[in-house]
PDB file of C-alpha atoms in Angstrom:
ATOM      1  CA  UNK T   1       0.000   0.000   0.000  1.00 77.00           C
ATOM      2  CA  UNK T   2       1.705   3.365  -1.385  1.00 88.00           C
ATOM      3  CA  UNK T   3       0.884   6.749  -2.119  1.00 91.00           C
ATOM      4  CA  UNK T   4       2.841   8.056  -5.023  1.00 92.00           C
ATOM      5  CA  UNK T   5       4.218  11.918  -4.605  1.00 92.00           C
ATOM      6  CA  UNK T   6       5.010  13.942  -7.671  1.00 90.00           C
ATOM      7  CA  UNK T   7       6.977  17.361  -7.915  1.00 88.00           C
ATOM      8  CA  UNK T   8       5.662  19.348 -10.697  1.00 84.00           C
ATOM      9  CA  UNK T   9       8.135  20.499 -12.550  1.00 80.00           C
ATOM     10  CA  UNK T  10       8.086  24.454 -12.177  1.00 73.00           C
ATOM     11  CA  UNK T  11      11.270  26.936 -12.707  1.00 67.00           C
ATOM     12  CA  UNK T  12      11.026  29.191  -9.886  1.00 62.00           C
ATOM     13  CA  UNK T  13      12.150  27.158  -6.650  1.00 60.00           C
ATOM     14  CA  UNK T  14      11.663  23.280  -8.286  1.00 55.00           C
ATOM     15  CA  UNK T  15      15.684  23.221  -9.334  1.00 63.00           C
ATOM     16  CA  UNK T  16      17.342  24.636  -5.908  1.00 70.00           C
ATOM     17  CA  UNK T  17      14.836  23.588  -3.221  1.00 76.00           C
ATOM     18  CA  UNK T  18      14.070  20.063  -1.282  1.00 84.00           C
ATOM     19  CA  UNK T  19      11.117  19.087  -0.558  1.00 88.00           C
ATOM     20  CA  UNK T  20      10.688  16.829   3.184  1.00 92.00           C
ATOM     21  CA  UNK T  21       7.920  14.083   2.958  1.00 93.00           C
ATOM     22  CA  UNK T  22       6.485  13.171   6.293  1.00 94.00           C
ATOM     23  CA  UNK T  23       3.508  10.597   6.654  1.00 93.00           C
ATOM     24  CA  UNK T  24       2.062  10.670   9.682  1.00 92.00           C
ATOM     25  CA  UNK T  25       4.189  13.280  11.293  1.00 90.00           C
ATOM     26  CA  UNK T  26       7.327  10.522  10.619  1.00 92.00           C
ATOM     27  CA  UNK T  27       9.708  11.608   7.536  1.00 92.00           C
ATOM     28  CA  UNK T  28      10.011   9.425   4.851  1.00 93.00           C
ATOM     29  CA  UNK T  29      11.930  10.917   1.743  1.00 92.00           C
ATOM     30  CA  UNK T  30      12.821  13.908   0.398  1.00 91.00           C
ATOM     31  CA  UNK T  31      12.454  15.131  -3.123  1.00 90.00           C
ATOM     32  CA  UNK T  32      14.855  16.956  -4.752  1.00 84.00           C
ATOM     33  CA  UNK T  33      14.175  18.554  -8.593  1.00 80.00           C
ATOM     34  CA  UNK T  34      11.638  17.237 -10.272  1.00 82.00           C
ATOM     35  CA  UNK T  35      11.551  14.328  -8.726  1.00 85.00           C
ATOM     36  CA  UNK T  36       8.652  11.430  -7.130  1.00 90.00           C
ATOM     37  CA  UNK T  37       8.691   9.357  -4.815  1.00 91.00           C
ATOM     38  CA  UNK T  38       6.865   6.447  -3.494  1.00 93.00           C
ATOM     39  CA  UNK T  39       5.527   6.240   0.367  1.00 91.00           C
ATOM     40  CA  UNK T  40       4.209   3.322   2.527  1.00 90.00           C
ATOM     41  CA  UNK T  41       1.485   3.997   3.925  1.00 87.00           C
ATOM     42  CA  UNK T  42       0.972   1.317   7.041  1.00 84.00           C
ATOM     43  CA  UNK T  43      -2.766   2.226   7.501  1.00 88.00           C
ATOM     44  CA  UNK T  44      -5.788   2.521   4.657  1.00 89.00           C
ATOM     45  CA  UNK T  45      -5.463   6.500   5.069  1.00 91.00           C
ATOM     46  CA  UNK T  46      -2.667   8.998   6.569  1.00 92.00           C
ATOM     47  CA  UNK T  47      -1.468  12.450   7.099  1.00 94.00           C
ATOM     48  CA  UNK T  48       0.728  13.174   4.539  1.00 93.00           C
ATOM     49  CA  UNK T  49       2.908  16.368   5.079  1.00 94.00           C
ATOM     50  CA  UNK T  50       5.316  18.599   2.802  1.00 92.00           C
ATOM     51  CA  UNK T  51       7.843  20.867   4.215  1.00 90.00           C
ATOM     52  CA  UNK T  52      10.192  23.324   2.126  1.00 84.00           C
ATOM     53  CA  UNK T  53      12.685  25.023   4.170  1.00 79.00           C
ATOM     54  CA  UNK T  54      12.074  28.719   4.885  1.00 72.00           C
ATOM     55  CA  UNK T  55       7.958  27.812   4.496  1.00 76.00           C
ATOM     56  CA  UNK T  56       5.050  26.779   6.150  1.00 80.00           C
ATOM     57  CA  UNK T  57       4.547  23.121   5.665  1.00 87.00           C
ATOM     58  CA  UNK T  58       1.117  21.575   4.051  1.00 90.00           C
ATOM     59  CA  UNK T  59      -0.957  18.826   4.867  1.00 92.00           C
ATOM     60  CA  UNK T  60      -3.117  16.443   2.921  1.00 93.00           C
ATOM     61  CA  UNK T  61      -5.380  13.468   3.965  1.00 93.00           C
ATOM     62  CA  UNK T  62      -4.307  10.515   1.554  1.00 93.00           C
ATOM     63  CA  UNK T  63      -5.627   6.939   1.021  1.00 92.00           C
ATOM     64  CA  UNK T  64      -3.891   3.830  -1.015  1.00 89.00           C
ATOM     65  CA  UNK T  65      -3.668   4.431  -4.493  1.00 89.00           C
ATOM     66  CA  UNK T  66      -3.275   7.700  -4.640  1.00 91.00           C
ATOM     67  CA  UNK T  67      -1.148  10.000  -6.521  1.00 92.00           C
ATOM     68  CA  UNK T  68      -0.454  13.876  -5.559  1.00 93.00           C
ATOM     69  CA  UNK T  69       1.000  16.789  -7.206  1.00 91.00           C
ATOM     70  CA  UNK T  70       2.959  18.999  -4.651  1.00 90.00           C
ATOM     71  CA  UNK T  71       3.463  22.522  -6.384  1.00 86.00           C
ATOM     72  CA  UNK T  72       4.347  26.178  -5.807  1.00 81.00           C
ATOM     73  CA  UNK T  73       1.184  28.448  -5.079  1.00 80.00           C
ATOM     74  CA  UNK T  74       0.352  30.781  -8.568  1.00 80.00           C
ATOM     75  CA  UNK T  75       0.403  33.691  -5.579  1.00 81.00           C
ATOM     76  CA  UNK T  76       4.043  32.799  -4.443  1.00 76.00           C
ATOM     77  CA  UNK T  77       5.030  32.490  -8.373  1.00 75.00           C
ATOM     78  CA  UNK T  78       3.278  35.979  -9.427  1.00 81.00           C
ATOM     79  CA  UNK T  79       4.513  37.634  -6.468  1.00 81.00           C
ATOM     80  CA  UNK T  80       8.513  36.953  -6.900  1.00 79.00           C
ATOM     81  CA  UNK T  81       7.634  37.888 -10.756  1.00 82.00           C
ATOM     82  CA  UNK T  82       6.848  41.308  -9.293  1.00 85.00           C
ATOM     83  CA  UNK T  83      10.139  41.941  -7.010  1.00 84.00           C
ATOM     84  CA  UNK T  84      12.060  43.243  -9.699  1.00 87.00           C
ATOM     85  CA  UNK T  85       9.311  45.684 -11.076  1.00 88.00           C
ATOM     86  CA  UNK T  86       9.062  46.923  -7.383  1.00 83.00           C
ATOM     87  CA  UNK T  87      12.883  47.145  -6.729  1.00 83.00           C
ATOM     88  CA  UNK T  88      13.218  49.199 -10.113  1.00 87.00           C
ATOM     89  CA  UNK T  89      10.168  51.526  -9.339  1.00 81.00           C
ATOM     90  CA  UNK T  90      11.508  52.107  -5.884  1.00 80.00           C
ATOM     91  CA  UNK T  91      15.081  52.859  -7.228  1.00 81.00           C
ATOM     92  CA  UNK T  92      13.513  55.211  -9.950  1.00 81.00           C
ATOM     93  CA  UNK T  93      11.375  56.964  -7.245  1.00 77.00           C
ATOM     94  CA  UNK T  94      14.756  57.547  -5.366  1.00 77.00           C
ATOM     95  CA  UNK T  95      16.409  58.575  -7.628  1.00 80.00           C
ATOM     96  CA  UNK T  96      14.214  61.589  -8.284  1.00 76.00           C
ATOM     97  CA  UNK T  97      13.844  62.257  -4.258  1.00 75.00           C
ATOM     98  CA  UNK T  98      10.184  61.577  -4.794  1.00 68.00           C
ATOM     99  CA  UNK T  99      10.765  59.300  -1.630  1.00 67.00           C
ATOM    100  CA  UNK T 100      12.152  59.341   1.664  1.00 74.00           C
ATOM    101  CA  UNK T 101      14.512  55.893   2.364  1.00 76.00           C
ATOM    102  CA  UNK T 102      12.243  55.350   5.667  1.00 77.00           C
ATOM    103  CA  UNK T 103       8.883  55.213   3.025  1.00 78.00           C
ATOM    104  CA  UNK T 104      11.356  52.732   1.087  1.00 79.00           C
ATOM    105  CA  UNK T 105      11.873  50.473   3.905  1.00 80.00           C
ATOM    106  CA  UNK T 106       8.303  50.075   4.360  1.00 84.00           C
ATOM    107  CA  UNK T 107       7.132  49.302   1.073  1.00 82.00           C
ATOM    108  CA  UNK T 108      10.016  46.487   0.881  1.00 83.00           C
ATOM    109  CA  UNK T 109       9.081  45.059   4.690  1.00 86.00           C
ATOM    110  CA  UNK T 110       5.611  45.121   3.826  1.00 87.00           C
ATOM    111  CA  UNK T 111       6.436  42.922   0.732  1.00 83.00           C
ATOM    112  CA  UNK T 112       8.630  40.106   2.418  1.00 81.00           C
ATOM    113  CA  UNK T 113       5.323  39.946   5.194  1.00 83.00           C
ATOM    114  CA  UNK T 114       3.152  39.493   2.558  1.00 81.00           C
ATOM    115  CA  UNK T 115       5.882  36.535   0.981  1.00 78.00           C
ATOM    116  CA  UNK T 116       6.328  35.192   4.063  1.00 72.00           C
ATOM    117  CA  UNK T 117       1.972  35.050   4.844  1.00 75.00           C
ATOM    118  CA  UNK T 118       1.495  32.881   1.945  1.00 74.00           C
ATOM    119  CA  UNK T 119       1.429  29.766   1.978  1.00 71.00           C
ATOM    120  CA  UNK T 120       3.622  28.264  -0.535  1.00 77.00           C
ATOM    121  CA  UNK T 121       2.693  24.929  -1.645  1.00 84.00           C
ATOM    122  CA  UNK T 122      -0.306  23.564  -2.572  1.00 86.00           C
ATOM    123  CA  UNK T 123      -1.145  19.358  -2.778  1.00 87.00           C
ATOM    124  CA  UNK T 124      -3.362  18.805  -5.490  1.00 89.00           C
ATOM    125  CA  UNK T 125      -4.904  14.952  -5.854  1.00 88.00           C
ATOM    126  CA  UNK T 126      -3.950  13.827  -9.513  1.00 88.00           C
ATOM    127  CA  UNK T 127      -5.347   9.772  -9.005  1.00 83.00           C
ATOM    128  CA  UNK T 128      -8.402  10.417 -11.203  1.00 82.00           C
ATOM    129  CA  UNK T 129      -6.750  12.521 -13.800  1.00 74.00           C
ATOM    130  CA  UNK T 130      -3.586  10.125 -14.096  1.00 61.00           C
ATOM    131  CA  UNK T 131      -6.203   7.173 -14.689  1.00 58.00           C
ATOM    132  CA  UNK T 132      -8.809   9.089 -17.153  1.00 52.00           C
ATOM    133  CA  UNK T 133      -6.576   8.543 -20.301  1.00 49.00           C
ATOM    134  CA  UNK T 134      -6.231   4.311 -19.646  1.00 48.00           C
ATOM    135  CA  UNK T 135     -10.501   4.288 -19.016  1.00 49.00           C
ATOM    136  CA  UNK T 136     -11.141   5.966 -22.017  1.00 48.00           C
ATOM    137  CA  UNK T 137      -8.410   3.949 -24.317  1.00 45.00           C
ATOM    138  CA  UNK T 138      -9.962   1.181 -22.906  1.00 49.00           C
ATOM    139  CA  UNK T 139     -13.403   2.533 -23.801  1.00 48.00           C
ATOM    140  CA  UNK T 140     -12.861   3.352 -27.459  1.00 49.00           C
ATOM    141  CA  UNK T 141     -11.422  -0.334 -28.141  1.00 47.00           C
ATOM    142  CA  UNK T 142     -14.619  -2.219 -26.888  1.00 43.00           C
TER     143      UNK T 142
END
């Protein structure tokens, strides 16, 4: 009995960051890349949890069979887009004393609380979208 984890393969953090697999609260693997991996699961459901260093961890309920997709939040994603529009705008606005340094300091700490609020990875359950394509192959041939 096995639950199968999959890293979706994403170029902000995907390359450079590991990825802890814990089922029930116990670690089992880590995934680095774009890795997978399969976990035991010793019971007909667990607590599967994913923890990124530097983030707040996320928890799923998962049974045998199934398969996951562990991926970055589209927030987190548009959000580090938008750091180097905000560091040139701020730079820009400094340059033409529009803006004191304190008023700078702000607007950047108000950023990395609003990075560091978010959570950054989401768990999505792939089993019935993994098995669609084999059902309907299946299907057509009958």
């Amino acid at each position: 009995m096995s639950v199968k984890v999959i890293r979706k393969k994403e170029r902000l953090t995907s390359q450079w960051t590991e990825l802890e697999v814990f089922m029930n609260d116990e670690k089992r693997t880590a995934i680095y890349g774009h890795g997978s991996a399969e976990i035991r699961l010793d019971e007909k459901t667990g607590n599967l949890k994913i923890k990124q260093p530097l983030s707040k961890p996320v928890e799923k309920q998962v049974k045998h069979g199934d398969i996951v997709e562990v991926s970055n939040s589209p927030l987190i994603t548009y959000s580090f887009y938008l750091m180097p529009f905000m560091l040139i705008f701020i730079f820009i606005v400094l340059s033409a004393d529009l803006l004191n340094y304190w008023f700078a300091g702000i607007v950047v700490a108000a950023y990395i609380i609003f990075i560091l609020s978010i959570k950054p990875l989401q768990i999505k359950d792939i089993t019935n979208e993994s098995q669609e394509p084999e059902e309907n192959l299946n299907h057509n041939v009958s």
